[in-house]
Amino acid sequence: MRRITAGIVDRTNDGWERTHSPSTIKNTIAALTRVLDEAVRDELITRNPMRDRASRRSHPKTHIQHANPVPGPADVERIAKACATVHQSYSDHILLSAFLAARSSEVAGLVVGDVDWANMVVSIERQCFPGAGGLSIKPPKGGRKRRVPIIEPLENVLRRLTMQRARDEPLLRGPRSGVITSAALRDVTGWNELVASLGLPGLRRHDLRHADATWFANAGVPIHVVSDILGHASVERTRAYLHTDDTALRNAAARMNQRLREDAMST
């Protein structure tokens, strides 16, 4: 801790900005600041270097930033197939995350009884986190339970995972019967290299949740329904998740061309 300086943190931050979201960096810096405050109180260091940092400014961009393309359902299935070469559970985790728009902790919290075949929905009612004291079970983020429709690409997977199993059994566990976390999936599959080899460089695991929201929106599902599927408290939060992909642009062009043809015929 004595070797940590404000300059070191700033240079590290510069590197983080290339690969991590602003919220992840902010939370990490906040945790480091609290740790160093404790070190000052325990007289391990005389001053917290985090308190000496200048106000953080965004670095000027010297090149055009390109948004990562939104993966389509076929892309997700290619990723899942690649993950299956490591273990089938990692493939299933990818499909559940994407087609249920679920966080990794929510996938870990699913039990067999959450799959409602009568109504073709999956109830997301809890998160499951591994910790020092064992597994921690909590309500979903924001405390909002939700139901997600079962779409065709996921049906066979859910049939296999629920067939002849007790309702209170975990729906999915890893090869050693443990919870699959996002970090574990990243490490065991070599995620960054894997997605780059499939033509999706920079794709994050959480982007699969964003992609599913975009698919629903592109299919014409009202945004308030998409918001409920994601478990958001407001549609404004949902709007931030939606991305204009090539499918949406093609649909927009088709509609505009149709309108232009109709206008030309009327005149």
PDB file of C-alpha atoms in Angstrom:
ATOM      1  CA  MET A   1       0.000   0.000   0.000  1.00  0.00           C
ATOM      2  CA  ARG A   2       2.904   2.365   0.662  1.00  0.00           C
ATOM      3  CA  ARG A   3       3.888   2.078  -2.998  1.00  0.00           C
ATOM      4  CA  ILE A   4       0.506   3.262  -4.312  1.00  0.00           C
ATOM      5  CA  THR A   5       0.641   6.850  -5.538  1.00  0.00           C
ATOM      6  CA  ALA A   6      -1.920   9.071  -7.210  1.00  0.00           C
ATOM      7  CA  GLY A   7       0.126   8.840 -10.409  1.00  0.00           C
ATOM      8  CA  ILE A   8       0.123   5.058 -10.381  1.00  0.00           C
ATOM      9  CA  VAL A   9      -3.650   5.035  -9.947  1.00  0.00           C
ATOM     10  CA  ASP A  10      -4.131   7.503 -12.805  1.00  0.00           C
ATOM     11  CA  ARG A  11      -1.943   5.478 -15.160  1.00  0.00           C
ATOM     12  CA  THR A  12      -3.756   2.296 -14.184  1.00  0.00           C
ATOM     13  CA  ASN A  13      -7.061   4.067 -14.731  1.00  0.00           C
ATOM     14  CA  ASP A  14      -5.936   4.988 -18.249  1.00  0.00           C
ATOM     15  CA  GLY A  15      -5.489   1.301 -19.010  1.00  0.00           C
ATOM     16  CA  TRP A  16      -8.803   0.336 -17.461  1.00  0.00           C
ATOM     17  CA  GLU A  17     -10.649   2.841 -19.634  1.00  0.00           C
ATOM     18  CA  ARG A  18      -9.748   0.792 -22.708  1.00  0.00           C
ATOM     19  CA  THR A  19     -11.447  -2.366 -21.484  1.00  0.00           C
ATOM     20  CA  HIS A  20     -13.895  -1.559 -18.666  1.00  0.00           C
ATOM     21  CA  SER A  21     -17.062   0.497 -18.329  1.00  0.00           C
ATOM     22  CA  PRO A  22     -17.066   3.816 -16.408  1.00  0.00           C
ATOM     23  CA  SER A  23     -19.272   2.327 -13.677  1.00  0.00           C
ATOM     24  CA  THR A  24     -16.875  -0.588 -13.109  1.00  0.00           C
ATOM     25  CA  ILE A  25     -13.920   1.789 -12.835  1.00  0.00           C
ATOM     26  CA  LYS A  26     -15.828   4.126 -10.501  1.00  0.00           C
ATOM     27  CA  ASN A  27     -16.778   1.273  -8.160  1.00  0.00           C
ATOM     28  CA  THR A  28     -13.228  -0.085  -8.138  1.00  0.00           C
ATOM     29  CA  ILE A  29     -11.711   3.313  -7.349  1.00  0.00           C
ATOM     30  CA  ALA A  30     -14.278   3.843  -4.584  1.00  0.00           C
ATOM     31  CA  ALA A  31     -13.325   0.521  -2.984  1.00  0.00           C
ATOM     32  CA  LEU A  32      -9.609   1.350  -3.176  1.00  0.00           C
ATOM     33  CA  THR A  33     -10.248   4.745  -1.613  1.00  0.00           C
ATOM     34  CA  ARG A  34     -12.015   3.160   1.370  1.00  0.00           C
ATOM     35  CA  VAL A  35      -9.263   0.594   1.853  1.00  0.00           C
ATOM     36  CA  LEU A  36      -6.593   3.294   1.889  1.00  0.00           C
ATOM     37  CA  ASP A  37      -8.657   5.379   4.318  1.00  0.00           C
ATOM     38  CA  GLU A  38      -8.533   2.421   6.697  1.00  0.00           C
ATOM     39  CA  ALA A  39      -4.780   2.157   6.148  1.00  0.00           C
ATOM     40  CA  VAL A  40      -4.404   5.808   7.199  1.00  0.00           C
ATOM     41  CA  ARG A  41      -6.479   5.206  10.345  1.00  0.00           C
ATOM     42  CA  ASP A  42      -4.353   2.158  11.153  1.00  0.00           C
ATOM     43  CA  GLU A  43      -1.213   4.290  10.629  1.00  0.00           C
ATOM     44  CA  LEU A  44       0.103   2.031   7.872  1.00  0.00           C
ATOM     45  CA  ILE A  45       0.390   5.087   5.611  1.00  0.00           C
ATOM     46  CA  THR A  46       0.370   8.782   6.489  1.00  0.00           C
ATOM     47  CA  ARG A  47      -1.931  10.024   3.739  1.00  0.00           C
ATOM     48  CA  ASN A  48      -4.420   8.511   1.316  1.00  0.00           C
ATOM     49  CA  PRO A  49      -3.040   9.162  -2.203  1.00  0.00           C
ATOM     50  CA  MET A  50      -6.552   8.873  -3.612  1.00  0.00           C
ATOM     51  CA  ARG A  51      -7.389  12.145  -1.851  1.00  0.00           C
ATOM     52  CA  ASP A  52      -4.547  13.883  -3.699  1.00  0.00           C
ATOM     53  CA  ARG A  53      -5.779  13.092  -7.182  1.00  0.00           C
ATOM     54  CA  ALA A  54      -7.022  15.893  -9.403  1.00  0.00           C
ATOM     55  CA  SER A  55     -10.562  15.809 -10.690  1.00  0.00           C
ATOM     56  CA  ARG A  56     -10.762  13.156 -13.355  1.00  0.00           C
ATOM     57  CA  ARG A  57     -11.366  14.423 -16.865  1.00  0.00           C
ATOM     58  CA  SER A  58     -12.276  12.339 -19.879  1.00  0.00           C
ATOM     59  CA  HIS A  59      -9.365  11.903 -22.224  1.00  0.00           C
ATOM     60  CA  PRO A  60      -9.821  13.525 -25.616  1.00  0.00           C
ATOM     61  CA  LYS A  61     -10.549  10.959 -28.275  1.00  0.00           C
ATOM     62  CA  THR A  62      -8.014  10.983 -31.081  1.00  0.00           C
ATOM     63  CA  HIS A  63      -9.926   8.480 -33.182  1.00  0.00           C
ATOM     64  CA  ILE A  64     -13.513   7.673 -33.993  1.00  0.00           C
ATOM     65  CA  GLN A  65     -15.090   5.317 -31.508  1.00  0.00           C
ATOM     66  CA  HIS A  66     -17.011   2.434 -33.079  1.00  0.00           C
ATOM     67  CA  ALA A  67     -19.706   0.692 -31.096  1.00  0.00           C
ATOM     68  CA  ASN A  68     -19.473  -3.071 -30.949  1.00  0.00           C
ATOM     69  CA  PRO A  69     -22.013  -4.724 -33.243  1.00  0.00           C
ATOM     70  CA  VAL A  70     -25.033  -6.208 -31.510  1.00  0.00           C
ATOM     71  CA  PRO A  71     -24.729 -10.007 -31.726  1.00  0.00           C
ATOM     72  CA  GLY A  72     -27.675 -11.757 -33.321  1.00  0.00           C
ATOM     73  CA  PRO A  73     -29.240 -15.018 -32.133  1.00  0.00           C
ATOM     74  CA  ALA A  74     -27.056 -16.953 -34.586  1.00  0.00           C
ATOM     75  CA  ASP A  75     -23.950 -15.278 -33.117  1.00  0.00           C
ATOM     76  CA  VAL A  76     -25.001 -16.322 -29.627  1.00  0.00           C
ATOM     77  CA  GLU A  77     -25.454 -19.898 -30.769  1.00  0.00           C
ATOM     78  CA  ARG A  78     -21.944 -19.853 -32.298  1.00  0.00           C
ATOM     79  CA  ILE A  79     -20.524 -18.585 -29.008  1.00  0.00           C
ATOM     80  CA  ALA A  80     -22.424 -21.264 -27.103  1.00  0.00           C
ATOM     81  CA  LYS A  81     -21.143 -23.957 -29.448  1.00  0.00           C
ATOM     82  CA  ALA A  82     -17.564 -22.788 -28.902  1.00  0.00           C
ATOM     83  CA  CYS A  83     -18.064 -22.790 -25.113  1.00  0.00           C
ATOM     84  CA  ALA A  84     -19.455 -26.329 -25.305  1.00  0.00           C
ATOM     85  CA  THR A  85     -15.990 -27.542 -26.319  1.00  0.00           C
ATOM     86  CA  VAL A  86     -14.917 -26.667 -22.762  1.00  0.00           C
ATOM     87  CA  HIS A  87     -18.068 -27.976 -21.055  1.00  0.00           C
ATOM     88  CA  GLN A  88     -21.770 -28.150 -21.908  1.00  0.00           C
ATOM     89  CA  SER A  89     -22.715 -26.131 -18.814  1.00  0.00           C
ATOM     90  CA  TYR A  90     -20.849 -23.083 -20.144  1.00  0.00           C
ATOM     91  CA  SER A  91     -22.758 -23.342 -23.413  1.00  0.00           C
ATOM     92  CA  ASP A  92     -26.060 -23.563 -21.521  1.00  0.00           C
ATOM     93  CA  HIS A  93     -25.069 -20.560 -19.411  1.00  0.00           C
ATOM     94  CA  ILE A  94     -24.515 -18.447 -22.537  1.00  0.00           C
ATOM     95  CA  LEU A  95     -27.898 -19.397 -23.979  1.00  0.00           C
ATOM     96  CA  LEU A  96     -29.738 -18.754 -20.712  1.00  0.00           C
ATOM     97  CA  SER A  97     -28.021 -15.408 -20.251  1.00  0.00           C
ATOM     98  CA  ALA A  98     -28.815 -14.245 -23.759  1.00  0.00           C
ATOM     99  CA  PHE A  99     -32.304 -15.587 -24.381  1.00  0.00           C
ATOM    100  CA  LEU A 100     -33.577 -14.749 -20.881  1.00  0.00           C
ATOM    101  CA  ALA A 101     -31.801 -11.351 -20.750  1.00  0.00           C
ATOM    102  CA  ALA A 102     -30.455 -12.526 -17.394  1.00  0.00           C
ATOM    103  CA  ARG A 103     -27.403 -11.590 -15.363  1.00  0.00           C
ATOM    104  CA  SER A 104     -24.935 -14.371 -14.463  1.00  0.00           C
ATOM    105  CA  SER A 105     -26.054 -14.265 -10.838  1.00  0.00           C
ATOM    106  CA  GLU A 106     -29.691 -14.600 -11.949  1.00  0.00           C
ATOM    107  CA  VAL A 107     -28.890 -17.641 -14.080  1.00  0.00           C
ATOM    108  CA  ALA A 108     -27.176 -19.140 -11.032  1.00  0.00           C
ATOM    109  CA  GLY A 109     -30.299 -18.424  -8.961  1.00  0.00           C
ATOM    110  CA  LEU A 110     -32.710 -20.275 -11.232  1.00  0.00           C
ATOM    111  CA  VAL A 111     -34.286 -23.503 -10.020  1.00  0.00           C
ATOM    112  CA  VAL A 112     -36.145 -26.090 -12.074  1.00  0.00           C
ATOM    113  CA  GLY A 113     -39.532 -24.912 -10.750  1.00  0.00           C
ATOM    114  CA  ASP A 114     -38.950 -21.427 -12.161  1.00  0.00           C
ATOM    115  CA  VAL A 115     -39.633 -22.798 -15.627  1.00  0.00           C
ATOM    116  CA  ASP A 116     -43.392 -22.602 -16.220  1.00  0.00           C
ATOM    117  CA  TRP A 117     -44.176 -24.742 -19.242  1.00  0.00           C
ATOM    118  CA  ALA A 118     -47.922 -24.131 -18.982  1.00  0.00           C
ATOM    119  CA  ASN A 119     -47.439 -20.414 -19.636  1.00  0.00           C
ATOM    120  CA  MET A 120     -44.092 -20.702 -21.485  1.00  0.00           C
ATOM    121  CA  VAL A 121     -42.297 -18.299 -19.165  1.00  0.00           C
ATOM    122  CA  VAL A 122     -39.328 -18.397 -16.789  1.00  0.00           C
ATOM    123  CA  SER A 123     -39.614 -16.595 -13.434  1.00  0.00           C
ATOM    124  CA  ILE A 124     -36.463 -14.776 -12.354  1.00  0.00           C
ATOM    125  CA  GLU A 125     -36.888 -14.380  -8.612  1.00  0.00           C
ATOM    126  CA  ARG A 126     -33.411 -14.506  -7.096  1.00  0.00           C
ATOM    127  CA  GLN A 127     -29.686 -14.022  -7.521  1.00  0.00           C
ATOM    128  CA  CYS A 128     -27.084 -16.488  -6.289  1.00  0.00           C
ATOM    129  CA  PHE A 129     -23.555 -15.402  -5.370  1.00  0.00           C
ATOM    130  CA  PRO A 130     -20.666 -17.554  -4.116  1.00  0.00           C
ATOM    131  CA  GLY A 131     -18.955 -16.081  -1.064  1.00  0.00           C
ATOM    132  CA  ALA A 132     -16.611 -16.901   1.772  1.00  0.00           C
ATOM    133  CA  GLY A 133     -19.510 -18.127   3.891  1.00  0.00           C
ATOM    134  CA  GLY A 134     -21.116 -20.175   1.127  1.00  0.00           C
ATOM    135  CA  LEU A 135     -23.762 -19.241  -1.384  1.00  0.00           C
ATOM    136  CA  SER A 136     -25.669 -16.005  -0.863  1.00  0.00           C
ATOM    137  CA  ILE A 137     -29.245 -15.858  -2.167  1.00  0.00           C
ATOM    138  CA  LYS A 138     -30.789 -12.427  -2.743  1.00  0.00           C
ATOM    139  CA  PRO A 139     -33.682 -10.922  -4.712  1.00  0.00           C
ATOM    140  CA  PRO A 140     -32.869  -9.754  -8.248  1.00  0.00           C
ATOM    141  CA  LYS A 141     -31.201  -6.378  -8.673  1.00  0.00           C
ATOM    142  CA  GLY A 142     -33.673  -3.651  -7.749  1.00  0.00           C
ATOM    143  CA  GLY A 143     -35.801  -6.197  -5.882  1.00  0.00           C
ATOM    144  CA  ARG A 144     -37.987  -6.725  -8.961  1.00  0.00           C
ATOM    145  CA  LYS A 145     -39.061 -10.281  -9.715  1.00  0.00           C
ATOM    146  CA  ARG A 146     -39.968 -10.774 -13.344  1.00  0.00           C
ATOM    147  CA  ARG A 147     -41.143 -13.295 -15.911  1.00  0.00           C
ATOM    148  CA  VAL A 148     -39.428 -13.796 -19.251  1.00  0.00           C
ATOM    149  CA  PRO A 149     -41.061 -15.553 -22.210  1.00  0.00           C
ATOM    150  CA  ILE A 150     -39.448 -18.744 -23.470  1.00  0.00           C
ATOM    151  CA  ILE A 151     -38.454 -18.227 -27.095  1.00  0.00           C
ATOM    152  CA  GLU A 152     -37.789 -21.075 -29.502  1.00  0.00           C
ATOM    153  CA  PRO A 153     -33.947 -21.072 -29.467  1.00  0.00           C
ATOM    154  CA  LEU A 154     -34.040 -21.743 -25.706  1.00  0.00           C
ATOM    155  CA  GLU A 155     -36.832 -24.305 -25.540  1.00  0.00           C
ATOM    156  CA  ASN A 156     -34.763 -27.445 -26.182  1.00  0.00           C
ATOM    157  CA  VAL A 157     -32.133 -26.369 -23.639  1.00  0.00           C
ATOM    158  CA  LEU A 158     -34.762 -25.808 -20.959  1.00  0.00           C
ATOM    159  CA  ARG A 159     -36.453 -29.119 -21.751  1.00  0.00           C
ATOM    160  CA  ARG A 160     -33.151 -30.915 -21.236  1.00  0.00           C
ATOM    161  CA  LEU A 161     -32.331 -29.041 -18.012  1.00  0.00           C
ATOM    162  CA  THR A 162     -35.755 -29.613 -16.438  1.00  0.00           C
ATOM    163  CA  MET A 163     -36.626 -33.132 -17.595  1.00  0.00           C
ATOM    164  CA  GLN A 164     -37.368 -35.496 -14.677  1.00  0.00           C
ATOM    165  CA  ARG A 165     -35.773 -33.203 -12.106  1.00  0.00           C
ATOM    166  CA  ALA A 166     -37.092 -31.970  -8.749  1.00  0.00           C
ATOM    167  CA  ARG A 167     -38.562 -28.461  -8.747  1.00  0.00           C
ATOM    168  CA  ASP A 168     -36.177 -27.183  -6.062  1.00  0.00           C
ATOM    169  CA  GLU A 169     -32.982 -28.306  -7.813  1.00  0.00           C
ATOM    170  CA  PRO A 170     -30.714 -25.631  -9.289  1.00  0.00           C
ATOM    171  CA  LEU A 171     -31.405 -25.345 -12.978  1.00  0.00           C
ATOM    172  CA  LEU A 172     -27.737 -25.080 -13.975  1.00  0.00           C
ATOM    173  CA  ARG A 173     -24.416 -25.718 -12.291  1.00  0.00           C
ATOM    174  CA  GLY A 174     -20.860 -25.975 -13.589  1.00  0.00           C
ATOM    175  CA  PRO A 175     -18.786 -29.102 -14.265  1.00  0.00           C
ATOM    176  CA  ARG A 176     -17.894 -29.405 -10.561  1.00  0.00           C
ATOM    177  CA  SER A 177     -21.439 -28.643  -9.389  1.00  0.00           C
ATOM    178  CA  GLY A 178     -20.528 -25.056  -8.524  1.00  0.00           C
ATOM    179  CA  VAL A 179     -22.092 -21.722  -9.466  1.00  0.00           C
ATOM    180  CA  ILE A 180     -20.906 -20.383 -12.826  1.00  0.00           C
ATOM    181  CA  THR A 181     -19.844 -16.776 -12.365  1.00  0.00           C
ATOM    182  CA  SER A 182     -19.099 -14.324 -15.150  1.00  0.00           C
ATOM    183  CA  ALA A 183     -15.429 -14.234 -14.110  1.00  0.00           C
ATOM    184  CA  ALA A 184     -15.155 -18.034 -14.089  1.00  0.00           C
ATOM    185  CA  LEU A 185     -16.738 -18.235 -17.534  1.00  0.00           C
ATOM    186  CA  ARG A 186     -14.318 -15.596 -18.818  1.00  0.00           C
ATOM    187  CA  ASP A 187     -11.268 -17.420 -17.517  1.00  0.00           C
ATOM    188  CA  VAL A 188     -12.161 -20.995 -18.402  1.00  0.00           C
ATOM    189  CA  THR A 189     -13.290 -20.228 -21.963  1.00  0.00           C
ATOM    190  CA  GLY A 190     -10.631 -17.615 -22.781  1.00  0.00           C
ATOM    191  CA  TRP A 191     -13.544 -15.307 -23.500  1.00  0.00           C
ATOM    192  CA  ASN A 192     -11.762 -12.367 -25.145  1.00  0.00           C
ATOM    193  CA  GLU A 193      -9.892 -14.589 -27.583  1.00  0.00           C
ATOM    194  CA  LEU A 194     -12.968 -16.730 -28.205  1.00  0.00           C
ATOM    195  CA  VAL A 195     -15.289 -13.885 -29.215  1.00  0.00           C
ATOM    196  CA  ALA A 196     -12.548 -12.230 -31.262  1.00  0.00           C
ATOM    197  CA  SER A 197     -12.063 -15.471 -33.209  1.00  0.00           C
ATOM    198  CA  LEU A 198     -15.797 -15.439 -33.981  1.00  0.00           C
ATOM    199  CA  GLY A 199     -15.667 -11.898 -35.365  1.00  0.00           C
ATOM    200  CA  LEU A 200     -17.078 -10.225 -32.239  1.00  0.00           C
ATOM    201  CA  PRO A 201     -14.036  -8.542 -30.632  1.00  0.00           C
ATOM    202  CA  GLY A 202     -14.747  -6.651 -27.433  1.00  0.00           C
ATOM    203  CA  LEU A 203     -18.058  -8.407 -26.757  1.00  0.00           C
ATOM    204  CA  ARG A 204     -18.708  -8.640 -23.006  1.00  0.00           C
ATOM    205  CA  ARG A 205     -20.783 -11.287 -21.259  1.00  0.00           C
ATOM    206  CA  HIS A 206     -23.234  -8.601 -20.102  1.00  0.00           C
ATOM    207  CA  ASP A 207     -23.687  -7.507 -23.729  1.00  0.00           C
ATOM    208  CA  LEU A 208     -25.758 -10.653 -24.248  1.00  0.00           C
ATOM    209  CA  ARG A 209     -28.423  -9.164 -21.968  1.00  0.00           C
ATOM    210  CA  HIS A 210     -28.382  -5.936 -23.998  1.00  0.00           C
ATOM    211  CA  ALA A 211     -28.652  -7.933 -27.213  1.00  0.00           C
ATOM    212  CA  ASP A 212     -31.775  -9.761 -26.089  1.00  0.00           C
ATOM    213  CA  ALA A 213     -33.456  -6.456 -25.246  1.00  0.00           C
ATOM    214  CA  THR A 214     -32.582  -5.178 -28.719  1.00  0.00           C
ATOM    215  CA  TRP A 215     -34.004  -8.317 -30.371  1.00  0.00           C
ATOM    216  CA  PHE A 216     -37.308  -7.895 -28.577  1.00  0.00           C
ATOM    217  CA  ALA A 217     -37.480  -4.214 -29.505  1.00  0.00           C
ATOM    218  CA  ASN A 218     -36.619  -4.947 -33.156  1.00  0.00           C
ATOM    219  CA  ALA A 219     -39.402  -7.537 -33.226  1.00  0.00           C
ATOM    220  CA  GLY A 220     -41.878  -4.760 -32.389  1.00  0.00           C
ATOM    221  CA  VAL A 221     -42.358  -5.652 -28.712  1.00  0.00           C
ATOM    222  CA  PRO A 222     -43.501  -2.464 -26.890  1.00  0.00           C
ATOM    223  CA  ILE A 223     -40.755  -0.886 -24.826  1.00  0.00           C
ATOM    224  CA  HIS A 224     -42.733  -1.159 -21.580  1.00  0.00           C
ATOM    225  CA  VAL A 225     -42.856  -4.942 -22.108  1.00  0.00           C
ATOM    226  CA  VAL A 226     -39.116  -5.041 -22.850  1.00  0.00           C
ATOM    227  CA  SER A 227     -38.610  -3.036 -19.651  1.00  0.00           C
ATOM    228  CA  ASP A 228     -40.551  -5.637 -17.660  1.00  0.00           C
ATOM    229  CA  ILE A 229     -38.532  -8.461 -19.223  1.00  0.00           C
ATOM    230  CA  LEU A 230     -35.303  -6.761 -18.139  1.00  0.00           C
ATOM    231  CA  GLY A 231     -36.659  -5.944 -14.699  1.00  0.00           C
ATOM    232  CA  HIS A 232     -36.121  -2.204 -15.030  1.00  0.00           C
ATOM    233  CA  ALA A 233     -37.974   0.307 -12.903  1.00  0.00           C
ATOM    234  CA  SER A 234     -38.454   2.679 -15.847  1.00  0.00           C
ATOM    235  CA  VAL A 235     -38.497   2.564 -19.626  1.00  0.00           C
ATOM    236  CA  GLU A 236     -35.818   5.268 -19.699  1.00  0.00           C
ATOM    237  CA  ARG A 237     -33.391   2.799 -18.159  1.00  0.00           C
ATOM    238  CA  THR A 238     -34.392   0.282 -20.829  1.00  0.00           C
ATOM    239  CA  ARG A 239     -33.750   2.768 -23.635  1.00  0.00           C
ATOM    240  CA  ALA A 240     -30.095   2.914 -22.575  1.00  0.00           C
ATOM    241  CA  TYR A 241     -29.844  -0.837 -23.170  1.00  0.00           C
ATOM    242  CA  LEU A 242     -31.217  -0.767 -26.704  1.00  0.00           C
ATOM    243  CA  HIS A 243     -28.847  -0.446 -29.621  1.00  0.00           C
ATOM    244  CA  THR A 244     -29.567   0.403 -33.222  1.00  0.00           C
ATOM    245  CA  ASP A 245     -28.203  -2.614 -35.073  1.00  0.00           C
ATOM    246  CA  ASP A 246     -28.190  -3.498 -38.753  1.00  0.00           C
ATOM    247  CA  THR A 247     -31.550  -5.259 -38.471  1.00  0.00           C
ATOM    248  CA  ALA A 248     -33.200  -2.101 -37.155  1.00  0.00           C
ATOM    249  CA  LEU A 249     -31.546  -0.023 -39.882  1.00  0.00           C
ATOM    250  CA  ARG A 250     -32.704  -2.397 -42.622  1.00  0.00           C
ATOM    251  CA  ASN A 251     -36.233  -2.325 -41.224  1.00  0.00           C
ATOM    252  CA  ALA A 252     -36.119   1.472 -41.108  1.00  0.00           C
ATOM    253  CA  ALA A 253     -34.923   1.621 -44.726  1.00  0.00           C
ATOM    254  CA  ALA A 254     -37.649  -0.788 -45.863  1.00  0.00           C
ATOM    255  CA  ARG A 255     -40.359   1.266 -44.166  1.00  0.00           C
ATOM    256  CA  MET A 256     -38.989   4.536 -45.532  1.00  0.00           C
ATOM    257  CA  ASN A 257     -38.722   3.131 -49.069  1.00  0.00           C
ATOM    258  CA  GLN A 258     -42.304   1.897 -48.846  1.00  0.00           C
ATOM    259  CA  ARG A 259     -43.436   5.334 -47.709  1.00  0.00           C
ATOM    260  CA  LEU A 260     -41.569   7.038 -50.569  1.00  0.00           C
ATOM    261  CA  ARG A 261     -43.145   4.681 -53.100  1.00  0.00           C
ATOM    262  CA  GLU A 262     -46.619   5.382 -51.681  1.00  0.00           C
ATOM    263  CA  ASP A 263     -45.991   9.158 -51.816  1.00  0.00           C
ATOM    264  CA  ALA A 264     -44.764   8.898 -55.421  1.00  0.00           C
ATOM    265  CA  MET A 265     -47.873   6.936 -56.451  1.00  0.00           C
ATOM    266  CA  SER A 266     -50.196   9.460 -54.808  1.00  0.00           C
ATOM    267  CA  THR A 267     -48.633  12.371 -56.685  1.00  0.00           C
TER     268      THR A 267
END
